[in-house]
N, CA, C and O of each residue as an XYZ file, in Angstrom:
300
protein
N     -20.043    -22.522    -32.398
C     -19.875    -21.790    -32.891
C     -21.976    -22.332    -32.807
O     -22.572    -23.384    -33.040
N     -22.318    -21.254    -32.459
C     -24.182    -21.560    -32.598
C     -24.685    -21.127    -33.787
O     -24.190    -20.336    -34.589
N     -25.999    -21.885    -33.834
C     -26.822    -21.887    -34.875
C     -27.436    -21.170    -34.219
O     -27.268    -20.754    -33.072
N     -28.847    -20.861    -35.612
C     -30.137    -19.887    -35.587
C     -30.980    -19.896    -34.311
O     -31.309    -18.857    -33.737
N     -31.388    -21.399    -33.804
C     -32.444    -21.894    -32.896
C     -32.092    -22.144    -31.432
O     -32.763    -22.556    -30.486
N     -30.326    -21.613    -31.600
C     -29.260    -21.520    -30.028
C     -28.993    -20.152    -29.690
O     -28.458    -19.386    -30.493
N     -29.300    -19.854    -28.674
C     -28.967    -18.423    -27.976
C     -27.819    -18.757    -27.547
O     -27.759    -19.778    -26.862
N     -26.437    -17.907    -27.859
C     -25.123    -17.078    -28.177
C     -24.546    -17.009    -25.847
O     -24.827    -16.211    -24.953
N     -23.830    -18.120    -25.884
C     -23.097    -17.689    -24.489
C     -22.539    -16.872    -24.621
O     -21.933    -16.479    -25.617
N     -22.672    -16.313    -23.291
C     -21.778    -15.376    -22.278
C     -20.582    -15.026    -23.526
O     -20.545    -14.256    -24.486
N     -19.626    -16.071    -22.915
C     -18.221    -16.222    -23.869
C     -18.294    -16.155    -24.601
O     -17.224    -15.567    -24.760
N     -19.032    -16.283    -26.425
C     -18.775    -16.473    -27.239
C     -19.595    -14.811    -27.843
O     -19.023    -14.140    -28.702
N     -20.632    -14.469    -27.378
C     -20.795    -13.016    -27.028
C     -19.958    -12.196    -26.749
O     -19.672    -11.420    -27.661
N     -19.241    -12.024    -25.427
C     -18.105    -11.039    -25.825
C     -17.190    -10.956    -26.488
O     -16.702     -9.852    -26.727
N     -16.388    -12.735    -27.273
C     -15.351    -12.723    -28.073
C     -16.192    -11.960    -29.048
O     -15.887    -10.769    -29.112
N     -17.216    -12.360    -29.857
C     -17.635    -11.213    -31.278
C     -17.531     -9.964    -30.944
O     -17.133     -9.102    -31.727
N     -17.968     -9.688    -29.434
C     -17.595     -8.120    -29.406
C     -16.926     -7.531    -29.279
O     -17.012     -6.384    -29.718
N     -15.511     -8.114    -28.375
C     -13.996     -8.128    -28.651
C     -13.594     -7.771    -29.813
O     -12.738     -7.008    -30.261
N     -14.371     -8.465    -30.214
C     -13.165     -8.753    -31.958
C     -13.940     -7.586    -32.790
O     -13.311     -6.785    -33.481
N     -15.292     -7.557    -32.674
C     -15.476     -6.268    -33.657
C     -15.385     -5.122    -33.248
O     -15.612     -4.371    -34.196
N     -15.062     -4.270    -31.854
C     -13.829     -3.557    -31.179
C     -12.861     -3.504    -31.566
O     -13.156     -2.603    -32.352
N     -11.991     -3.642    -31.731
C     -10.906     -4.206    -32.415
C     -11.155     -3.294    -33.648
O     -11.248     -2.106    -33.957
N     -11.216     -4.744    -34.255
C     -11.981     -4.373    -35.922
C     -11.919     -2.945    -36.246
O     -11.205     -2.697    -37.218
N     -12.815     -1.351    -35.349
C     -13.113     -0.474    -35.289
C     -12.524      0.059    -34.198
O     -12.534      1.253    -34.500
N     -12.179      0.010    -33.475
C     -11.247      1.217    -33.079
C      -9.724      0.930    -33.511
O      -9.159     -0.044    -34.009
N      -9.329      2.154    -33.117
C      -7.620      1.966    -33.094
C      -6.927      2.014    -31.998
O      -7.475      2.352    -30.949
N      -5.143      1.571    -32.066
C      -4.666      2.160    -30.706
C      -4.850      2.888    -29.643
O      -4.642      2.547    -28.479
N      -5.593      4.803    -30.383
C      -5.548      5.610    -29.643
C      -6.628      5.210    -28.907
O      -6.503      5.876    -27.879
N      -7.699      4.479    -28.777
C      -8.796      4.690    -29.451
C      -8.456      4.049    -27.709
O      -8.852      5.138    -27.294
N      -8.229      3.575    -26.898
C      -8.032      1.965    -26.079
C      -7.519      2.803    -25.601
O      -8.265      3.538    -24.954
N      -5.647      3.274    -25.638
C      -4.992      4.692    -24.813
C      -5.742      4.798    -24.058
O      -5.774      4.330    -22.920
N      -6.950      5.880    -24.968
C      -8.159      6.402    -24.411
C      -8.723      5.703    -22.931
O      -8.838      5.720    -21.705
N      -8.878      5.290    -23.818
C     -10.647      4.554    -22.618
C      -9.639      4.210    -21.407
O     -10.013      4.844    -20.420
N      -8.094      3.162    -21.028
C      -6.892      2.967    -20.909
C      -7.258      3.540    -20.028
O      -7.998      3.080    -19.158
N      -6.562      5.303    -20.100
C      -7.003      5.915    -19.140
C      -8.586      6.616    -18.148
O      -9.092      7.004    -17.095
N      -8.670      6.381    -19.313
C     -10.827      7.775    -18.569
C     -10.475      6.643    -17.022
O     -10.656      7.190    -15.934
N      -9.945      4.975    -17.014
C     -10.782      3.556    -16.764
C      -9.614      3.916    -14.855
O      -9.705      3.996    -13.630
N      -8.214      4.030    -16.611
C      -7.585      4.172    -14.811
C      -7.712      5.791    -13.279
O      -7.562      5.621    -12.069
N      -8.084      7.439    -14.152
C      -7.928      7.779    -12.890
C      -9.665      8.029    -12.171
O     -10.016      8.803    -11.280
N     -10.736      6.729    -13.226
C     -12.134      6.395    -12.138
C     -11.626      5.762    -11.052
O     -11.719      6.165     -9.893
N     -11.003      4.614    -11.480
C     -10.483      4.192    -10.444
C      -9.032      4.865     -9.359
O      -8.670      4.832     -8.183
N      -8.810      5.152    -10.022
C      -7.774      6.849     -8.297
C      -9.032      7.103     -8.278
O      -9.517      6.020     -8.607
N     -10.260      8.132     -8.036
C     -10.437      8.425     -7.514
C     -11.228      7.986     -6.269
O     -11.247      8.320     -5.084
N     -11.957      6.978     -7.143
C     -12.879      5.748     -6.324
C     -12.400      4.781     -5.054
O     -13.046      4.322     -4.112
N     -10.721      4.643     -5.495
C      -9.886      4.101     -4.115
C      -9.361      4.922     -3.588
O      -9.568      6.088     -3.923
N      -8.209      4.493     -2.241
C      -7.291      4.816     -2.128
C      -5.706      4.636     -1.735
O      -5.292      3.781     -2.517
N      -4.821      4.980     -1.029
C      -3.858      4.027     -1.298
C      -3.413      2.821     -1.070
O      -2.405      2.211     -1.425
N      -4.634      2.482     -0.198
C      -4.225      1.212      0.582
C      -5.037     -0.262     -0.559
O      -4.736     -1.456     -0.576
N      -6.074      0.474     -1.352
C      -6.024     -0.283     -1.811
C      -4.305     -0.411     -2.833
O      -3.377     -1.200     -2.659
N      -4.443      0.600     -3.759
C      -3.302      0.017     -4.337
C      -2.478     -0.501     -3.726
O      -2.075     -1.461     -4.384
N      -1.759     -0.388     -2.425
C      -0.611     -1.473     -2.070
C      -1.529     -2.862     -2.095
O      -1.321     -3.951     -2.629
N      -2.233     -2.544     -1.583
C      -2.934     -4.161     -1.734
C      -3.282     -5.165     -2.625
O      -3.463     -6.381     -2.561
N      -3.320     -4.356     -3.423
C      -3.239     -4.879     -5.650
C      -1.875     -5.270     -5.676
O      -1.814     -6.454     -5.345
N      -1.136     -4.961     -5.839
C      -0.283     -4.625     -6.166
C       1.127     -5.513     -4.824
O       2.316     -5.652     -5.114
N       0.554     -5.908     -3.607
C       1.323     -6.532     -2.848
C       1.278     -8.762     -3.910
O       1.966     -9.685     -4.345
N      -0.343     -8.168     -3.637
C      -0.660     -9.857     -3.522
C      -0.384     -9.894     -6.185
O      -0.962    -10.775     -6.822
N       0.349     -8.996     -6.792
C       0.800     -9.060     -7.786
C       1.935     -9.893     -7.583
O       2.181    -11.080     -7.795
N       2.936     -8.325     -6.822
C       4.320     -9.057     -6.084
C       4.604    -10.245     -6.043
O       5.611    -10.881     -6.354
N       3.003    -10.678     -5.368
C       3.094    -12.860     -4.413
C       2.661    -13.604     -5.686
O       2.633    -14.833     -5.632
N       2.238    -12.830     -7.101
C       1.341    -13.574     -7.910
C       2.940    -14.060     -8.663
O       3.201    -15.150     -9.172
N       3.678    -13.077     -8.550
C       5.437    -13.038     -9.615
C       5.845    -13.979     -8.847
O       6.111    -15.029     -9.433
N       6.063    -13.954     -7.129
C       7.210    -14.853     -7.011
C       6.634    -15.948     -7.108
O       7.630    -16.670     -7.053
N       5.675    -16.728     -7.226
C       5.266    -17.951     -6.698
C       4.813    -18.066     -8.562
O       3.749    -18.590     -8.890
N       5.779    -17.506     -9.594
C       5.840    -17.769    -10.857
C       7.346    -18.160    -10.984
O       7.751    -19.075    -11.700
N       8.227    -17.255    -10.102
C       9.625    -17.242    -10.279
C       9.687    -19.021     -9.814
O      10.608    -19.795    -10.074
N       8.929    -19.205     -9.372
C       9.350    -19.513     -7.750
C       8.916    -21.094     -8.576
O       9.679    -22.043     -8.394
N       7.470    -21.314     -9.609
C       7.440    -22.213    -10.261
C       6.773    -22.489     -9.502
O       6.949    -23.604     -9.011
N       5.755    -21.726     -9.033
C       4.517    -21.935     -8.083
C       4.349    -22.665     -6.850
O       3.286    -23.096     -6.404
N       5.239    -22.741     -6.457
C       5.569    -23.084     -4.925
C       5.091    -21.640     -3.846
O       5.386    -20.471     -4.097
N       4.472    -22.014     -2.901
C       3.481    -20.455     -2.662
C       4.155    -21.110     -0.689
O       5.183    -21.585     -0.208
N       3.122    -20.805     -0.333
C       3.684    -20.085      0.896
C       2.112    -20.708      2.066
O       1.654    -20.498      3.189
N       1.882    -21.379      1.077
C       0.335    -21.914      1.980
C      -0.707    -20.061      2.225
O      -1.871    -19.761      2.489
N       0.444    -19.372      1.969
C      -0.927    -18.345      2.436
C      -2.052    -17.841      0.907
O      -1.824    -17.753     -0.299
N      -3.263    -17.609      1.756
C      -3.873    -16.803      0.927
C      -3.912    -15.566      0.712
O      -5.026    -15.117      0.441
N      -2.336    -14.262      0.767
C      -3.379    -13.379      1.606
C      -3.242    -12.416      0.078
O      -3.885    -11.375     -0.055
């Protein structure tokens, strides 16, 4: 925690802001902003974007199941 003479770190400010938002809004609020974000993302990205992030997610999940073993690629 910071005292009055120190600036708050970005991490602390983000945490405090997130906690305040969670106190002031309900589940429906978060569902609505999530949906809006998903719609904006789909308007700004093409099929290849989703294929790439899906592949990365699948590889990360496979690495978790394999105990962190990797084929050495960064793709």
